[in-house]
Tab-separated table of C-alpha atoms and ligand atoms in Angstrom:
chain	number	residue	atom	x	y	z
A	647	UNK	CA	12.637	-10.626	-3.009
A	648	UNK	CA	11.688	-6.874	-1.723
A	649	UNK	CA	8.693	-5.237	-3.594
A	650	UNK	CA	6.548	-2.243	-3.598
A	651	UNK	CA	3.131	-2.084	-4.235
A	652	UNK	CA	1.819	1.250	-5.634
A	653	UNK	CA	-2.286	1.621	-6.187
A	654	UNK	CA	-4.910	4.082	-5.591
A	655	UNK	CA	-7.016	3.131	-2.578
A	656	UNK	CA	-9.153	0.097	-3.565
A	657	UNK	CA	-6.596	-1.036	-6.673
A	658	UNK	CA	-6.216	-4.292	-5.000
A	659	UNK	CA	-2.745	-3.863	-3.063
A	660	UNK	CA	-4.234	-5.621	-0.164
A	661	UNK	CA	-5.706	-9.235	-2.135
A	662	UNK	CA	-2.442	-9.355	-4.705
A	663	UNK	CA	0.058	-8.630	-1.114
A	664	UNK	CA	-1.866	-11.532	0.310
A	665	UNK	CA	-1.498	-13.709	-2.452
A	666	UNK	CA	2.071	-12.965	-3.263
A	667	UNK	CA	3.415	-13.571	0.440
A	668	UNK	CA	1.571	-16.971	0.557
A	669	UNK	CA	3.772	-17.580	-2.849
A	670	UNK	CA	6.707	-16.750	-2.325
A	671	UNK	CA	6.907	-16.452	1.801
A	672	UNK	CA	8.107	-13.415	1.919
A	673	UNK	CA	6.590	-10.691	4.784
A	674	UNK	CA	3.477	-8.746	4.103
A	675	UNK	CA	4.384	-5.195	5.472
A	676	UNK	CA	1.372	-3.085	5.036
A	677	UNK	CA	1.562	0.436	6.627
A	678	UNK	CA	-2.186	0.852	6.416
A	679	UNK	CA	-2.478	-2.198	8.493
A	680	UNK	CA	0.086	-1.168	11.314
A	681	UNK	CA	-1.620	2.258	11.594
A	682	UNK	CA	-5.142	0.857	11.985
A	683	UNK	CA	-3.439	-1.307	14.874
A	684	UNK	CA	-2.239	1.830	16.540
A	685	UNK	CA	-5.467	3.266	16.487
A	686	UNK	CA	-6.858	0.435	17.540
A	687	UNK	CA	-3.665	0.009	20.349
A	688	UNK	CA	-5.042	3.610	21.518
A	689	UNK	CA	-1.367	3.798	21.377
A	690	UNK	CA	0.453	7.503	21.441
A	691	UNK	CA	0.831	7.212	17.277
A	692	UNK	CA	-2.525	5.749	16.910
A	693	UNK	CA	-4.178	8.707	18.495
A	694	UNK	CA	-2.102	11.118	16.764
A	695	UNK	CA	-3.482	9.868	13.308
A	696	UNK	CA	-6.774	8.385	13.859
A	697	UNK	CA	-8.186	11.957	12.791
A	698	UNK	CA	-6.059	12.097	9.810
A	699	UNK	CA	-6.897	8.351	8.553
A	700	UNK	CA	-10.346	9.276	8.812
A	701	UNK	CA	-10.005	12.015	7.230
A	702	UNK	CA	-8.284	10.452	4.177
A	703	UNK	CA	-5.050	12.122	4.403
A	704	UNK	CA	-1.824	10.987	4.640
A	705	UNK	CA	0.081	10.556	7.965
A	706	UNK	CA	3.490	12.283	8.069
A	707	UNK	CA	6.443	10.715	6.253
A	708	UNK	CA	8.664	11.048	9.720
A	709	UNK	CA	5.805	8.951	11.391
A	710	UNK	CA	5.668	6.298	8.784
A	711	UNK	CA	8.899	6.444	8.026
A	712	UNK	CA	9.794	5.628	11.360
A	713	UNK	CA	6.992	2.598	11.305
A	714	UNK	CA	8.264	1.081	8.414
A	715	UNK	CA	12.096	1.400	9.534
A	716	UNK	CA	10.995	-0.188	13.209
A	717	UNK	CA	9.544	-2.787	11.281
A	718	UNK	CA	12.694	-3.247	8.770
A	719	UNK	CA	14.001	-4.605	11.967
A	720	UNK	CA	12.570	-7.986	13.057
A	721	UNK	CA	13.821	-11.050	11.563
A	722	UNK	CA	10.985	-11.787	9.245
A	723	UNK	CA	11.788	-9.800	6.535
A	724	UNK	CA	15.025	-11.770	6.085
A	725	UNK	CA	13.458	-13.850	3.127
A	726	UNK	CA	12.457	-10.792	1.749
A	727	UNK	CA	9.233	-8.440	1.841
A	728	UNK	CA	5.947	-6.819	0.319
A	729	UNK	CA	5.890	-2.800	1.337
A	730	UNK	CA	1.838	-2.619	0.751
A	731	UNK	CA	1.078	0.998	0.718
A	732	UNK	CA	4.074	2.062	1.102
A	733	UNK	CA	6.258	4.694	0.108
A	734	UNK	CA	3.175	6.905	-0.607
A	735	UNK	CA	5.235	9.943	-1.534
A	736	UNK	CA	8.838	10.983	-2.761
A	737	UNK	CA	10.241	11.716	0.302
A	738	UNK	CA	9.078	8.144	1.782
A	739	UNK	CA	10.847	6.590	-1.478
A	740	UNK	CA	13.714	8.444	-0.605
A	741	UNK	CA	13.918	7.553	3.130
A	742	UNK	CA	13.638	3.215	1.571
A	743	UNK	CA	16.206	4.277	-0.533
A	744	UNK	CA	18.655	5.289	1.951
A	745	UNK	CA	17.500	2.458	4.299
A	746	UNK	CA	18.441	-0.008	1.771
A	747	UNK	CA	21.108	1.496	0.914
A	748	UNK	CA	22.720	1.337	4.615
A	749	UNK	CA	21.905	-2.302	4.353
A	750	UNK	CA	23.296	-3.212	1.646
A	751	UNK	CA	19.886	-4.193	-0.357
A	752	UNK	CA	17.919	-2.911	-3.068
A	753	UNK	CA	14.411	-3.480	-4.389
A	754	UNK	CA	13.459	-5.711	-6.967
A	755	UNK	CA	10.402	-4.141	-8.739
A	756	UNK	CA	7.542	-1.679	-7.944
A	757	UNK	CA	4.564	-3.027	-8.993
A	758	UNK	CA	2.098	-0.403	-10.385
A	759	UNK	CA	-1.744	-1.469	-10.189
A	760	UNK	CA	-3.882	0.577	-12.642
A	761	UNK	CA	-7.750	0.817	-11.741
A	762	UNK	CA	-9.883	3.513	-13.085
A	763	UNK	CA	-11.563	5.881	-10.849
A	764	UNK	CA	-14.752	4.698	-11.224
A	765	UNK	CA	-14.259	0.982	-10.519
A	766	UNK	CA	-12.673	1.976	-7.097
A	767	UNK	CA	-15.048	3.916	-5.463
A	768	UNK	CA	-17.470	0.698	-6.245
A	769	UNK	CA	-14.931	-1.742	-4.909
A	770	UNK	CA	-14.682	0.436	-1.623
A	771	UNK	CA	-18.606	0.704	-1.518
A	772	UNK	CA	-18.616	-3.125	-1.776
A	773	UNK	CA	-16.074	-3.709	0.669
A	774	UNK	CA	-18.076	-1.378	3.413
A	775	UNK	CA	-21.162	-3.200	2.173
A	776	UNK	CA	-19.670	-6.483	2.948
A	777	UNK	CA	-18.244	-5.888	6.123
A	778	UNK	CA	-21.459	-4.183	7.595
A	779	UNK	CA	-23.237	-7.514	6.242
A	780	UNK	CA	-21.022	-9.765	7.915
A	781	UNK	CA	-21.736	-7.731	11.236
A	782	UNK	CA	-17.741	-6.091	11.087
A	783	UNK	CA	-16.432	-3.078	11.893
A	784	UNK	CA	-16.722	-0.805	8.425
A	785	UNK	CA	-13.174	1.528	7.887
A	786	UNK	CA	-13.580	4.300	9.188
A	787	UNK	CA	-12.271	5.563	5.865
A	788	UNK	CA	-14.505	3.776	3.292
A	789	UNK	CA	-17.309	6.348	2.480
A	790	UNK	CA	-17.696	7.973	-0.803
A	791	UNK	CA	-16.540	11.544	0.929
A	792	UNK	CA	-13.693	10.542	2.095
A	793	UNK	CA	-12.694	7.855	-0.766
A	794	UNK	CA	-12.900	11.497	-3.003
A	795	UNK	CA	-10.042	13.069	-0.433
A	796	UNK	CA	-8.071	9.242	-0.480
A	797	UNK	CA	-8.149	9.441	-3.966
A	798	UNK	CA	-6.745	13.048	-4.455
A	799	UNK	CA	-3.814	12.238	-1.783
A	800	UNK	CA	-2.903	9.153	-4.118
A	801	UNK	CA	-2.696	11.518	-7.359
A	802	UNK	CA	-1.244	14.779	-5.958
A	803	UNK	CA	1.330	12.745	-3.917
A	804	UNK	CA	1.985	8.939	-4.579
A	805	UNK	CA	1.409	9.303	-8.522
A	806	UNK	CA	4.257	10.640	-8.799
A	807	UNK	CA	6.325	7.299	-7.636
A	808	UNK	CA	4.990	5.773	-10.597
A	809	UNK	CA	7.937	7.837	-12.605
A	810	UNK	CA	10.306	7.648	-9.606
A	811	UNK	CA	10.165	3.765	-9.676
A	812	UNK	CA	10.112	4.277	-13.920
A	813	UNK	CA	13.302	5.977	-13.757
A	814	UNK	CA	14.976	3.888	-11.651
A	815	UNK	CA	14.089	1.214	-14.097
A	816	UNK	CA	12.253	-1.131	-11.491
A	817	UNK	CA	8.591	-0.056	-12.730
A	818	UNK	CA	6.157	-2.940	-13.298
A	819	UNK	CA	3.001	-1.740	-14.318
A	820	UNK	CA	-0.272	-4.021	-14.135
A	821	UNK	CA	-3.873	-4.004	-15.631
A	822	UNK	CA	-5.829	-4.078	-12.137
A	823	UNK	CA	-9.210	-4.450	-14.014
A	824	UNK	CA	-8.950	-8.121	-14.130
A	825	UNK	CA	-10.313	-10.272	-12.000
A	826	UNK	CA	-7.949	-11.058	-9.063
A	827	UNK	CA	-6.581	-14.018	-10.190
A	828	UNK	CA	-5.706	-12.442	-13.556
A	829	UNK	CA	-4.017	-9.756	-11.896
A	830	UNK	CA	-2.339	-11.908	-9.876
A	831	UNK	CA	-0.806	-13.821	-12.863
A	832	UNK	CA	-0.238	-10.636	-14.538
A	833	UNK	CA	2.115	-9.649	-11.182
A	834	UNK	CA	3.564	-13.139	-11.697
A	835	UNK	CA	4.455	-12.582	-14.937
A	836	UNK	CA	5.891	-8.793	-14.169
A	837	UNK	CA	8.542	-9.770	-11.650
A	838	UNK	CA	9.568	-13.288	-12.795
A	839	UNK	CA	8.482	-14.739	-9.542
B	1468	AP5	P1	-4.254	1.755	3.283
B	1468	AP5	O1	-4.729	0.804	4.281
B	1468	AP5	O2	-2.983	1.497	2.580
B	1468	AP5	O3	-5.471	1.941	2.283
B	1468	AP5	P2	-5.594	2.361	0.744
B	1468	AP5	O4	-4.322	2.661	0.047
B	1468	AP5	O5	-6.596	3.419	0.735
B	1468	AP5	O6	-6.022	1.031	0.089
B	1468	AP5	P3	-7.191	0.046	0.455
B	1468	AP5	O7	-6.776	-0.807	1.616
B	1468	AP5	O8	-8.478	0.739	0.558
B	1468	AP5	O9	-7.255	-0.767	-0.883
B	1468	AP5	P4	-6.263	-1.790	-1.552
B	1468	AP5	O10	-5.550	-1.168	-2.699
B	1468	AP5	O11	-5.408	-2.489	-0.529
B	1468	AP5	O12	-7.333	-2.765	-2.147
B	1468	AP5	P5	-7.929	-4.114	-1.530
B	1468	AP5	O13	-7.086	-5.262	-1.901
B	1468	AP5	O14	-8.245	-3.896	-0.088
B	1468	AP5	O15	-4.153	3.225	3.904
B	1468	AP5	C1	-5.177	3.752	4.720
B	1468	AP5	C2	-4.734	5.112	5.270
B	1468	AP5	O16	-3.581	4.941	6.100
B	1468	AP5	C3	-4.318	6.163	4.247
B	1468	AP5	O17	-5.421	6.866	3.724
B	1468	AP5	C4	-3.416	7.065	5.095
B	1468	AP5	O18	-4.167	7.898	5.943
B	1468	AP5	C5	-2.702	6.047	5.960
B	1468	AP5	N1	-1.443	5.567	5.349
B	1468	AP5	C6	-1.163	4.278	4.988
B	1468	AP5	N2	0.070	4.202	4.485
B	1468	AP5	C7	0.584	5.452	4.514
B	1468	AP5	C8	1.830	6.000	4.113
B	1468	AP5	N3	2.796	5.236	3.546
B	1468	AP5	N4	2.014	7.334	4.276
B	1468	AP5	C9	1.061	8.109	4.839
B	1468	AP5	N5	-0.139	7.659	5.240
B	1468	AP5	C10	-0.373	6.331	5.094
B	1468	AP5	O19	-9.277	-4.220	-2.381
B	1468	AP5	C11	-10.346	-3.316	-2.182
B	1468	AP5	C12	-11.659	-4.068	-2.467
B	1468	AP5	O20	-11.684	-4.446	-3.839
B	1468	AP5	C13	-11.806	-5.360	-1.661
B	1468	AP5	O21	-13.154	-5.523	-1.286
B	1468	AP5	C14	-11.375	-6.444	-2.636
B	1468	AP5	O22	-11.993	-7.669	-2.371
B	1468	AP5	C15	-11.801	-5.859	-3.978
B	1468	AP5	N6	-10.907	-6.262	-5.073
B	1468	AP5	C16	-9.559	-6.413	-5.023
B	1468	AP5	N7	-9.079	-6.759	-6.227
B	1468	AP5	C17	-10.144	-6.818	-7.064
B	1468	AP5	C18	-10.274	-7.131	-8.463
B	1468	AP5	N8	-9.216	-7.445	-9.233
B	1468	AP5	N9	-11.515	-7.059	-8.997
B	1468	AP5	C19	-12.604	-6.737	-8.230
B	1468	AP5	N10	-12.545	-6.445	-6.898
B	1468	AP5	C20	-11.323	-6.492	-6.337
């Protein structure tokens, strides 16, 4: 099975990819994740974006792109996959598009979490106030300031997936309000899986 998981930052993409990969044992490919690792790496691509990612913008699409398609390459993904954050805008849709096309594949569903504004900012709040209480690094990018510019990259330029996937028929849109587990059934429920 190969899914997408579109969310504004803080929906929940993160807990529902981990829960669905443990399910079904599929690969959890979050781009979020393998950009922090460059940064962390010190790697050329890691210091290229660290300033954007804390910034709260959105790394170019060749740069992902070309994450994403490096990744599309190891042997994992062969039972299928969870893209977690990614595409994040049209052109990145497009670029999966054409990749699975060449390959012969196609996805199964995009998986829409809805979450008000207002609930997110508090989840990311709670998330920093975790990690700095369990003595962890905080995100560089979890502050209410930045959150504001995370939030405005997700509705000027991933938003618009959610009627890219809708046209394409593949759209699975979730209440994210739940509690996790709830959301998680709801997910269940959405793709048949
Ligand atoms: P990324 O790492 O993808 O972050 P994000 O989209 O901002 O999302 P988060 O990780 O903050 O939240 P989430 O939706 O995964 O929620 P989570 O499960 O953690 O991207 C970071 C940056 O990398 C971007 O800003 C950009 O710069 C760059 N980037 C990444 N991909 C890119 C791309 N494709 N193109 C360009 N740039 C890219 O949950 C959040 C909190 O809420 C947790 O504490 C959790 O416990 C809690 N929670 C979860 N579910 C619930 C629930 N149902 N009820 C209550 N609390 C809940």
């Amino acid at each position: 099975m190969r899914l997408v998981l579109l969310g504004a930052p803080g929906s929940g993409k993160g807990t529902q990819a981990a829960q669905i990969v443990s399910r079904l044992n599929i690969a959890h490919l979050s781009t979020g994740e393998m950009l922090r690792a460059s940064v962390a790496s010190k790697s050329a691509v890691g210091c290229g974006v660290d300033a954007i990612m804390q910034r709260g913008e959105l790394v170019s699409d060749d740069i992902v792109v070309g994450i994403v398609a490096e990744r599309l390459q190891r042997d994992d993904i062969k039972a299928g996959y969870i893209l977690d954050g990614f595409p994040r805008t049209v052109a990145q849709a497009v670029a999966l598009d054409q990749a699975l096309a060449d390959r012969g594949e196609n996805l199964h569903a995009a998986v829409e979490l809805k979450v008000v504004a207002h609930d997110l900012v508090h989840r990311i709040m709670a998330r920093a106030a975790q990690a700095k209480a369990n003595g962890e690094n905080e995100r560089a990018d979890d502050n209410p300031e930045t959150f504001t510019l995370r939030l405005q990259a997700y509705e000027t330029q991933t938003a618009p997936l959610v009627d890219y996937y809708r046209s394409k028929n593949i759209l699975k849109s979730v209440d994210g309000m739940q509690p996790a587990g709830a959301v998680a059934a709801a997910i269940r429920d959405a793709i048949g899986a």
